mmCIF file of C-alpha atoms in Angstrom:
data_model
loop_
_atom_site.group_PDB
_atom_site.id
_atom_site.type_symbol
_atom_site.label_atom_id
_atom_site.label_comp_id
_atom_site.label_asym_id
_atom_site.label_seq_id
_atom_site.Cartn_x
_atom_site.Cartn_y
_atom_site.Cartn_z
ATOM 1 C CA UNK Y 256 -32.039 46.210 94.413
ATOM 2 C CA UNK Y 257 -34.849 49.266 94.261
ATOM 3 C CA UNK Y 258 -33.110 50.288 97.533
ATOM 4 C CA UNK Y 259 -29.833 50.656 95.831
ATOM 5 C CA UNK Y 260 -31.055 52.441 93.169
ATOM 6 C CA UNK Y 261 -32.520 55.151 94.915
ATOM 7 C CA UNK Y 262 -29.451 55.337 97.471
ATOM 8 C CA UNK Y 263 -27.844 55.675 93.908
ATOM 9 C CA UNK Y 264 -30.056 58.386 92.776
ATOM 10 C CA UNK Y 265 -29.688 60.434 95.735
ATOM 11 C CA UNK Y 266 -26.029 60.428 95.541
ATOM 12 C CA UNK Y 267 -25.962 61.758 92.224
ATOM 13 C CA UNK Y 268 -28.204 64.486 93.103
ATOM 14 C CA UNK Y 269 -25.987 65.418 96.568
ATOM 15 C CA UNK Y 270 -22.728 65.603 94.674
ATOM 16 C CA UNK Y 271 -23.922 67.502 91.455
ATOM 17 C CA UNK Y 272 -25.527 66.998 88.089
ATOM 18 C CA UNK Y 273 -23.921 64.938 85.157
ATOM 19 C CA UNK Y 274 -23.763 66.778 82.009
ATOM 20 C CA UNK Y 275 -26.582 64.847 80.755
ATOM 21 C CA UNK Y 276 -28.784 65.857 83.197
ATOM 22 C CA UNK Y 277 -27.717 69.522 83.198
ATOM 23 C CA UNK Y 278 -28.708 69.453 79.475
ATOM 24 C CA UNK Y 279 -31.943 68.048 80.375
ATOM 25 C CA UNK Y 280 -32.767 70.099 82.751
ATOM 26 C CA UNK Y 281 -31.759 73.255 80.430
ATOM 27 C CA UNK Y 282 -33.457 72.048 77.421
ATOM 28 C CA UNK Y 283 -29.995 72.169 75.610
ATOM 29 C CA UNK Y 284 -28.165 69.380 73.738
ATOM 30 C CA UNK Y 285 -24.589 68.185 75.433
ATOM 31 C CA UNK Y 286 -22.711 68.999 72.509
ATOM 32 C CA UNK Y 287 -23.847 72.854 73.242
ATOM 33 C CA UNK Y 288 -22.833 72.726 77.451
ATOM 34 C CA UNK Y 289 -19.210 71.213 75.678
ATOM 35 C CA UNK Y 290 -19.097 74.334 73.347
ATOM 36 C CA UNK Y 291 -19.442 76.519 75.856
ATOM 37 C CA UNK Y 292 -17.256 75.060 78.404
ATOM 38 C CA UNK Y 293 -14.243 75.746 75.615
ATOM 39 C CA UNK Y 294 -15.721 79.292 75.099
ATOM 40 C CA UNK Y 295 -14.955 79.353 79.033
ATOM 41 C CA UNK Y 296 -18.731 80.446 79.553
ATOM 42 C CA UNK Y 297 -19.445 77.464 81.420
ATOM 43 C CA UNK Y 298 -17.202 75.216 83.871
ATOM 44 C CA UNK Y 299 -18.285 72.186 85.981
ATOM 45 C CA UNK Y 300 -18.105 72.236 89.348
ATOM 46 C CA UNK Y 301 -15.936 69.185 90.110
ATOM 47 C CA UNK Y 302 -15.132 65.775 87.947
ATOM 48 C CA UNK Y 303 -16.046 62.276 89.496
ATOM 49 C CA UNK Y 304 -13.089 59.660 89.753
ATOM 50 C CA UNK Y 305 -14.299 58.054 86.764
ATOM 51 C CA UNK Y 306 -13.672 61.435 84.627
ATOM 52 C CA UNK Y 307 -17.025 62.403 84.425
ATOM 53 C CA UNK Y 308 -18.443 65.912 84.704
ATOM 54 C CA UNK Y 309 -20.439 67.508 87.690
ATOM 55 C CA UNK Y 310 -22.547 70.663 87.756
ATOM 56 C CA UNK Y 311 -23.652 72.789 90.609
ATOM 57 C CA UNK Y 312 -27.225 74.289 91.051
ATOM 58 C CA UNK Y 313 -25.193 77.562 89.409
ATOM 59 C CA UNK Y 314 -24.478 76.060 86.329
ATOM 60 C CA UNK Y 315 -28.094 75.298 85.511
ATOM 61 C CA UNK Y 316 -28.698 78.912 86.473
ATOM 62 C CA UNK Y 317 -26.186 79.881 84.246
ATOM 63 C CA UNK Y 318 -26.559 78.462 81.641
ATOM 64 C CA UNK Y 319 -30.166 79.659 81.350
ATOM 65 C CA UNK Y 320 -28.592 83.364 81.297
ATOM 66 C CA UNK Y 321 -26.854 82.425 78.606
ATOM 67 C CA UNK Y 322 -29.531 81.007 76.638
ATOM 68 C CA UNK Y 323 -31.896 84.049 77.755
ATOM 69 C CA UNK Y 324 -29.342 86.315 76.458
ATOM 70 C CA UNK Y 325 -28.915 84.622 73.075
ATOM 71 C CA UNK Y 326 -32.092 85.035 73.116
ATOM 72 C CA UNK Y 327 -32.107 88.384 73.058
ATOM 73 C CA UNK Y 328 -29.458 88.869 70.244
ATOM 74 C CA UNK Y 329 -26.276 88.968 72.709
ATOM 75 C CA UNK Y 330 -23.462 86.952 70.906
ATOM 76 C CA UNK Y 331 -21.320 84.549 73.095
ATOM 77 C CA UNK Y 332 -18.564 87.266 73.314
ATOM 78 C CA UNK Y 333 -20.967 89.709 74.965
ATOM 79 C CA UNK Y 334 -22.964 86.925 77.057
ATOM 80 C CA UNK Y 335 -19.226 86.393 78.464
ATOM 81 C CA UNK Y 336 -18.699 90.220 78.789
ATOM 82 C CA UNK Y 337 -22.411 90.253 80.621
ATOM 83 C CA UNK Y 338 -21.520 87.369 82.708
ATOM 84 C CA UNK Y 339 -18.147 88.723 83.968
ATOM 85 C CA UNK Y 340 -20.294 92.257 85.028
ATOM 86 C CA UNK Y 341 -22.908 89.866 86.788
ATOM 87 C CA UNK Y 342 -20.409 88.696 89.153
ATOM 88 C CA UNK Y 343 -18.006 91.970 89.283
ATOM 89 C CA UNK Y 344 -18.245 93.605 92.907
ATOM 90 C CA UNK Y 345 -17.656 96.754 91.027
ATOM 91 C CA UNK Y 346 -20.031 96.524 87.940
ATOM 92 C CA UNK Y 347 -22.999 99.158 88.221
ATOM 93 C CA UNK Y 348 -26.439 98.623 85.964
ATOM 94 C CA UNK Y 349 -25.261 101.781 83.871
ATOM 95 C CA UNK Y 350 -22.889 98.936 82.416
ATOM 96 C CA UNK Y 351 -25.763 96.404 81.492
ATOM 97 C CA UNK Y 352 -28.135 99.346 79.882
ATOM 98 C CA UNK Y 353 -25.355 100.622 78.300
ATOM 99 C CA UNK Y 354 -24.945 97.305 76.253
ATOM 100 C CA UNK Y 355 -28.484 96.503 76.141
ATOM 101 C CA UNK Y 356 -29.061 100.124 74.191
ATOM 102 C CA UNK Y 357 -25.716 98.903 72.082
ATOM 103 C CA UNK Y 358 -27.851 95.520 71.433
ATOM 104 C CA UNK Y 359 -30.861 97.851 70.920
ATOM 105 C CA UNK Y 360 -29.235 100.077 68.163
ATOM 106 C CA UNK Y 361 -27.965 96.268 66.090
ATOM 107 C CA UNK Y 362 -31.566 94.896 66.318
ATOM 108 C CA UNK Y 363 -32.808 97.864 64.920
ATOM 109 C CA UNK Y 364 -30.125 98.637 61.976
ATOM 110 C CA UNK Y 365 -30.633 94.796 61.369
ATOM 111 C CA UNK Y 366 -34.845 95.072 61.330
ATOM 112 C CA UNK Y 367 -34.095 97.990 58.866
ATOM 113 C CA UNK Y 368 -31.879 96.025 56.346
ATOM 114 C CA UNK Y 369 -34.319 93.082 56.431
ATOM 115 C CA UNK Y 370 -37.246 95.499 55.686
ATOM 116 C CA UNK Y 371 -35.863 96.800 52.943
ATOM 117 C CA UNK Y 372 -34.947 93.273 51.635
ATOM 118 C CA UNK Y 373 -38.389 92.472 51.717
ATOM 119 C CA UNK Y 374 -39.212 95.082 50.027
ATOM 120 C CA UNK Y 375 -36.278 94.188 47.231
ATOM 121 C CA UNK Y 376 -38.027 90.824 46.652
ATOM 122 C CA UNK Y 377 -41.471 92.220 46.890
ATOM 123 C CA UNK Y 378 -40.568 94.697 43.709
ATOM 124 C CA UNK Y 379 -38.591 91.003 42.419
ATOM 125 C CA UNK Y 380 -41.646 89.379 42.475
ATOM 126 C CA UNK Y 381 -44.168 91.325 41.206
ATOM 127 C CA UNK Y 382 -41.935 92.116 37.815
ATOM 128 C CA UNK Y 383 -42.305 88.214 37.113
ATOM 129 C CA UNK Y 384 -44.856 86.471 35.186
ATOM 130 C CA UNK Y 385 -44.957 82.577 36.215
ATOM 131 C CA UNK Y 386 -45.677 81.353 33.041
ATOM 132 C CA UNK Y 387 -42.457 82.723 31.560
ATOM 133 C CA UNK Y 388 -39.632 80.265 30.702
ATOM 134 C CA UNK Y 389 -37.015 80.071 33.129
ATOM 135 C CA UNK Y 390 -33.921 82.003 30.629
ATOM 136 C CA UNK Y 391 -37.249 85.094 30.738
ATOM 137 C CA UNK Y 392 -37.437 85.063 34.315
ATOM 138 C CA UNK Y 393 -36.294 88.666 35.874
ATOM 139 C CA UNK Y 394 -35.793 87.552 39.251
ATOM 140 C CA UNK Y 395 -33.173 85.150 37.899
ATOM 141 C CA UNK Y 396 -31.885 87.792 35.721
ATOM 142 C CA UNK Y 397 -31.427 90.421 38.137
ATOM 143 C CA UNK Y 398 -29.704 87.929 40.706
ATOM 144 C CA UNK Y 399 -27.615 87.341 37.347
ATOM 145 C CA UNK Y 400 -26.559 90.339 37.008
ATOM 146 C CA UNK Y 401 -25.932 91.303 40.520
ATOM 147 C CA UNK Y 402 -23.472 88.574 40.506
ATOM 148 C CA UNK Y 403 -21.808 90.178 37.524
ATOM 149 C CA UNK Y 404 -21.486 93.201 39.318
ATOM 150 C CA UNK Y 405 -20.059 91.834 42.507
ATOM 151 C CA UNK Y 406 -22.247 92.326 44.776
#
């Protein structure tokens, strides 16, 4: 019985990985190597006869890329666009910096916006006095009347 298990094991392992153990192995949920197999970032390798998934040693390298590039504030459009240059015979590094000072240029527009949020809610919080009742409070009144305003 032991012996058939690890005969078992070992045949798993020569023909592939199952989903689940892709999953495992890249520290992501199944639902999320699923997702991306219908955003066509991720395909398995072959199917067993009972319908079940299998994953090549490049899908688990793959998918890391993918999470390493989320990572780094790619969305799944340009993971797919980075992917497709990874692979192109043609592609040259100018590409990848190109995008990556693209990326670059977001981050920091985006750090700006959120600094100067803080500092919104900094200038919020220091105009209220806790013990005020809540119809007195100027962070509710300003949120009040930026609704107003459509904002």
């Amino acid at each position: 019985m032991v012996q058939g298990l690890a005969l078992d094991k070992r045949v798993v392992m020569a023909s592939g990985l199952t989903i689940g153990q892709l999953a495992k192995m890249a520290r992501v949920n199944v639902q999320t190597i699923r997702y991306y197999e219908r955003r066509n970032l991720l395909q398995p390798s072959d199917r067993k006869v009972s319908g079940y998934r299998v994953y090549g040693d490049d899908a688990l390298r793959r998918l890391r890329f993918i999470k390493n590039a989320q990572a780094l504030g790619f969305s799944l459009r340009e993971v797919k666009d980075l992917l497709n240059l990874r692979v192109s015979s043609v592609a040259r590094c100018g590409t990848i910096q190109v995008k990556a000072q693209a990326k670059l240029r977001q981050v920091e527009a985006k750090a700006r916006d959120l600094r100067a949020l803080a500092r919104a809610l900094q200038s919020l919080i220091r105009t209220c006095q806790a013990g005020q009742p809540t119809d007195q409070c100027p962070i509710l009144q300003k949120l009040d009347k930026e609704a107003a305003s459509g904002r």
